[in-house]
């Protein structure tokens, strides 16, 4: 039996290079949502949502919503084995805080899985910057955007902290040989 043509089969072809994201379309988003990755911010801000104490022993694994709905989902938590009973008693508080994070009633229940939660990476401390020299700082005060001004002040402080222009090697080293390509 022959396959019937649909309206999409007659679409004109374009002979241009297209981005991979354009080719994939909504398929990637659907598959990520299928596996529970609705919003990655819940994973990165888990310690802000439940507190540092409970974030050390638990981490969100996925959120699964009923088909076609954005609410009433099940949050799957990966919990350290010994702490599971405590976290289970805190399930109503976790549901409330996650819903407050989303801004609507996104989660109705919590499903627990035993395992080792992800350890948060320690943040590196930045070195203290020297104050911006006056001759550089006067020109920066006229910049209205505070974010741009802070970036430029940081760059100026780093440049002022150096000992001079960059060098390619020792001053006493042999110079590079010249190549004569005219032969």
Tab-separated table of C-alpha atoms in Angstrom:
chain	number	residue	atom	x	y	z
A	1	UNK	CA	0.000	0.000	0.000
A	2	UNK	CA	1.347	3.406	-0.936
A	3	UNK	CA	2.065	5.980	1.716
A	4	UNK	CA	-0.119	9.068	1.566
A	5	UNK	CA	1.578	12.424	1.233
A	6	UNK	CA	1.027	14.991	3.920
A	7	UNK	CA	1.361	18.755	3.733
A	8	UNK	CA	4.875	18.584	5.262
A	9	UNK	CA	6.127	16.266	2.501
A	10	UNK	CA	5.598	18.969	-0.122
A	11	UNK	CA	7.557	21.603	1.819
A	12	UNK	CA	10.192	23.295	-0.342
A	13	UNK	CA	13.776	22.332	0.307
A	14	UNK	CA	16.316	24.918	1.278
A	15	UNK	CA	19.855	24.528	0.061
A	16	UNK	CA	21.494	26.268	2.979
A	17	UNK	CA	23.502	25.199	5.974
A	18	UNK	CA	21.365	24.948	9.092
A	19	UNK	CA	22.281	24.868	12.754
A	20	UNK	CA	22.026	21.533	14.551
A	21	UNK	CA	19.544	23.056	16.980
A	22	UNK	CA	17.274	23.948	14.072
A	23	UNK	CA	17.419	20.399	12.740
A	24	UNK	CA	16.726	18.804	16.095
A	25	UNK	CA	13.848	21.157	16.832
A	26	UNK	CA	11.654	20.244	19.750
A	27	UNK	CA	12.847	16.632	19.856
A	28	UNK	CA	15.700	17.474	22.258
A	29	UNK	CA	13.453	19.461	24.578
A	30	UNK	CA	10.865	16.697	24.632
A	31	UNK	CA	13.426	14.031	25.449
A	32	UNK	CA	14.984	16.122	28.230
A	33	UNK	CA	11.550	16.749	29.714
A	34	UNK	CA	10.784	13.046	29.427
A	35	UNK	CA	13.743	12.242	31.655
A	36	UNK	CA	12.816	14.894	34.199
A	37	UNK	CA	15.188	17.725	33.350
A	38	UNK	CA	12.555	20.442	33.307
A	39	UNK	CA	14.633	23.133	34.916
A	40	UNK	CA	18.316	22.732	35.699
A	41	UNK	CA	18.227	25.576	38.233
A	42	UNK	CA	16.607	23.280	40.796
A	43	UNK	CA	19.765	21.156	40.786
A	44	UNK	CA	22.193	24.058	40.943
A	45	UNK	CA	20.203	25.906	43.637
A	46	UNK	CA	19.201	22.896	45.726
A	47	UNK	CA	21.064	24.191	48.788
A	48	UNK	CA	19.125	27.483	48.543
A	49	UNK	CA	15.821	25.608	48.328
A	50	UNK	CA	16.171	23.124	51.208
A	51	UNK	CA	19.072	24.587	53.157
A	52	UNK	CA	22.724	23.669	53.384
A	53	UNK	CA	22.188	20.968	56.009
A	54	UNK	CA	19.743	18.901	53.930
A	55	UNK	CA	21.496	19.608	50.634
A	56	UNK	CA	24.561	17.738	51.906
A	57	UNK	CA	22.590	14.487	52.243
A	58	UNK	CA	20.136	14.804	49.326
A	59	UNK	CA	20.049	15.940	45.720
A	60	UNK	CA	17.230	16.134	43.144
A	61	UNK	CA	17.396	13.535	40.419
A	62	UNK	CA	14.318	14.321	38.316
A	63	UNK	CA	10.822	15.746	38.239
A	64	UNK	CA	8.195	13.769	36.334
A	65	UNK	CA	4.930	15.397	35.396
A	66	UNK	CA	1.748	13.651	34.264
A	67	UNK	CA	1.383	13.624	30.495
A	68	UNK	CA	0.365	17.008	29.161
A	69	UNK	CA	0.477	18.805	32.521
A	70	UNK	CA	2.932	21.167	34.192
A	71	UNK	CA	1.754	20.524	37.741
A	72	UNK	CA	1.240	17.606	40.088
A	73	UNK	CA	4.651	16.102	39.421
A	74	UNK	CA	6.776	13.691	41.395
A	75	UNK	CA	10.184	14.908	42.590
A	76	UNK	CA	12.740	12.103	42.791
A	77	UNK	CA	15.403	12.701	45.453
A	78	UNK	CA	18.656	10.831	45.807
A	79	UNK	CA	19.174	10.514	49.566
A	80	UNK	CA	22.044	9.169	51.637
A	81	UNK	CA	20.775	5.924	53.219
A	82	UNK	CA	20.952	6.850	56.911
A	83	UNK	CA	19.287	10.212	56.360
A	84	UNK	CA	16.289	8.895	54.397
A	85	UNK	CA	13.880	8.680	57.390
A	86	UNK	CA	14.662	12.271	58.391
A	87	UNK	CA	14.219	13.575	54.830
A	88	UNK	CA	11.004	11.547	54.527
A	89	UNK	CA	9.569	13.382	57.542
A	90	UNK	CA	10.551	16.669	55.897
A	91	UNK	CA	8.785	15.812	52.600
A	92	UNK	CA	5.904	18.324	53.118
A	93	UNK	CA	8.419	21.104	53.761
A	94	UNK	CA	10.450	20.105	50.679
A	95	UNK	CA	7.306	20.065	48.517
A	96	UNK	CA	6.348	23.518	49.798
A	97	UNK	CA	9.805	24.984	49.137
A	98	UNK	CA	10.110	23.456	45.663
A	99	UNK	CA	6.649	24.797	44.744
A	100	UNK	CA	7.664	28.214	46.077
A	101	UNK	CA	10.813	28.012	43.918
A	102	UNK	CA	8.757	27.263	40.784
A	103	UNK	CA	6.047	29.767	41.692
A	104	UNK	CA	3.169	27.319	41.254
A	105	UNK	CA	2.111	23.880	42.504
A	106	UNK	CA	4.597	21.881	40.435
A	107	UNK	CA	5.270	18.996	42.832
A	108	UNK	CA	2.690	16.925	44.733
A	109	UNK	CA	4.835	14.092	46.039
A	110	UNK	CA	8.432	13.102	46.679
A	111	UNK	CA	9.944	9.766	45.659
A	112	UNK	CA	13.110	8.707	47.489
A	113	UNK	CA	16.007	6.731	46.021
A	114	UNK	CA	18.900	5.543	48.115
A	115	UNK	CA	22.302	6.580	46.902
A	116	UNK	CA	25.166	8.982	47.305
A	117	UNK	CA	24.090	12.561	46.475
A	118	UNK	CA	26.270	14.828	44.372
A	119	UNK	CA	28.855	16.716	46.373
A	120	UNK	CA	28.849	20.456	45.764
A	121	UNK	CA	32.183	21.732	44.503
A	122	UNK	CA	34.007	24.150	46.731
A	123	UNK	CA	34.145	27.626	45.283
A	124	UNK	CA	37.575	29.002	44.661
A	125	UNK	CA	38.402	32.310	46.259
A	126	UNK	CA	39.649	35.055	44.025
A	127	UNK	CA	42.795	36.916	44.941
A	128	UNK	CA	42.372	40.396	46.348
A	129	UNK	CA	42.852	43.114	43.759
A	130	UNK	CA	44.981	46.183	44.305
A	131	UNK	CA	43.213	49.546	44.226
A	132	UNK	CA	42.897	51.123	40.805
A	133	UNK	CA	45.525	53.815	40.173
A	134	UNK	CA	44.109	57.352	40.127
A	135	UNK	CA	45.194	58.060	36.551
A	136	UNK	CA	43.242	55.024	35.330
A	137	UNK	CA	40.315	55.327	37.739
A	138	UNK	CA	39.294	58.867	36.758
A	139	UNK	CA	38.374	57.783	33.232
A	140	UNK	CA	36.382	54.827	34.542
A	141	UNK	CA	34.182	56.943	36.804
A	142	UNK	CA	32.445	58.422	33.758
A	143	UNK	CA	31.126	54.989	32.653
A	144	UNK	CA	27.430	54.742	33.538
A	145	UNK	CA	27.033	50.955	33.475
A	146	UNK	CA	28.181	49.659	36.892
A	147	UNK	CA	28.851	46.127	35.644
A	148	UNK	CA	31.056	47.328	32.796
A	149	UNK	CA	32.825	49.734	35.137
A	150	UNK	CA	33.562	46.905	37.612
A	151	UNK	CA	34.978	44.712	34.837
A	152	UNK	CA	37.176	47.499	33.504
A	153	UNK	CA	38.388	48.379	37.025
A	154	UNK	CA	39.283	44.715	37.576
A	155	UNK	CA	41.176	44.641	34.281
A	156	UNK	CA	43.001	47.873	35.146
A	157	UNK	CA	43.971	46.524	38.569
A	158	UNK	CA	45.351	43.333	37.019
A	159	UNK	CA	47.341	45.315	34.462
A	160	UNK	CA	48.679	47.594	37.196
A	161	UNK	CA	49.716	44.531	39.232
A	162	UNK	CA	52.032	43.262	36.474
A	163	UNK	CA	55.692	44.176	36.326
A	164	UNK	CA	55.672	45.429	32.747
A	165	UNK	CA	54.940	44.280	29.220
A	166	UNK	CA	55.030	40.543	28.555
A	167	UNK	CA	58.308	39.071	27.368
A	168	UNK	CA	58.965	36.099	25.134
A	169	UNK	CA	62.048	34.823	26.879
A	170	UNK	CA	65.313	35.698	28.538
A	171	UNK	CA	67.158	38.787	27.344
A	172	UNK	CA	70.462	36.839	27.080
A	173	UNK	CA	69.023	34.007	24.987
A	174	UNK	CA	69.919	33.518	21.358
A	175	UNK	CA	67.642	35.327	18.927
A	176	UNK	CA	65.487	33.260	16.620
A	177	UNK	CA	67.124	32.524	13.273
A	178	UNK	CA	65.791	34.427	10.282
A	179	UNK	CA	64.405	32.376	7.434
A	180	UNK	CA	65.113	33.616	3.955
A	181	UNK	CA	62.398	32.348	1.615
A	182	UNK	CA	63.626	34.203	-1.472
A	183	UNK	CA	65.791	31.273	-2.566
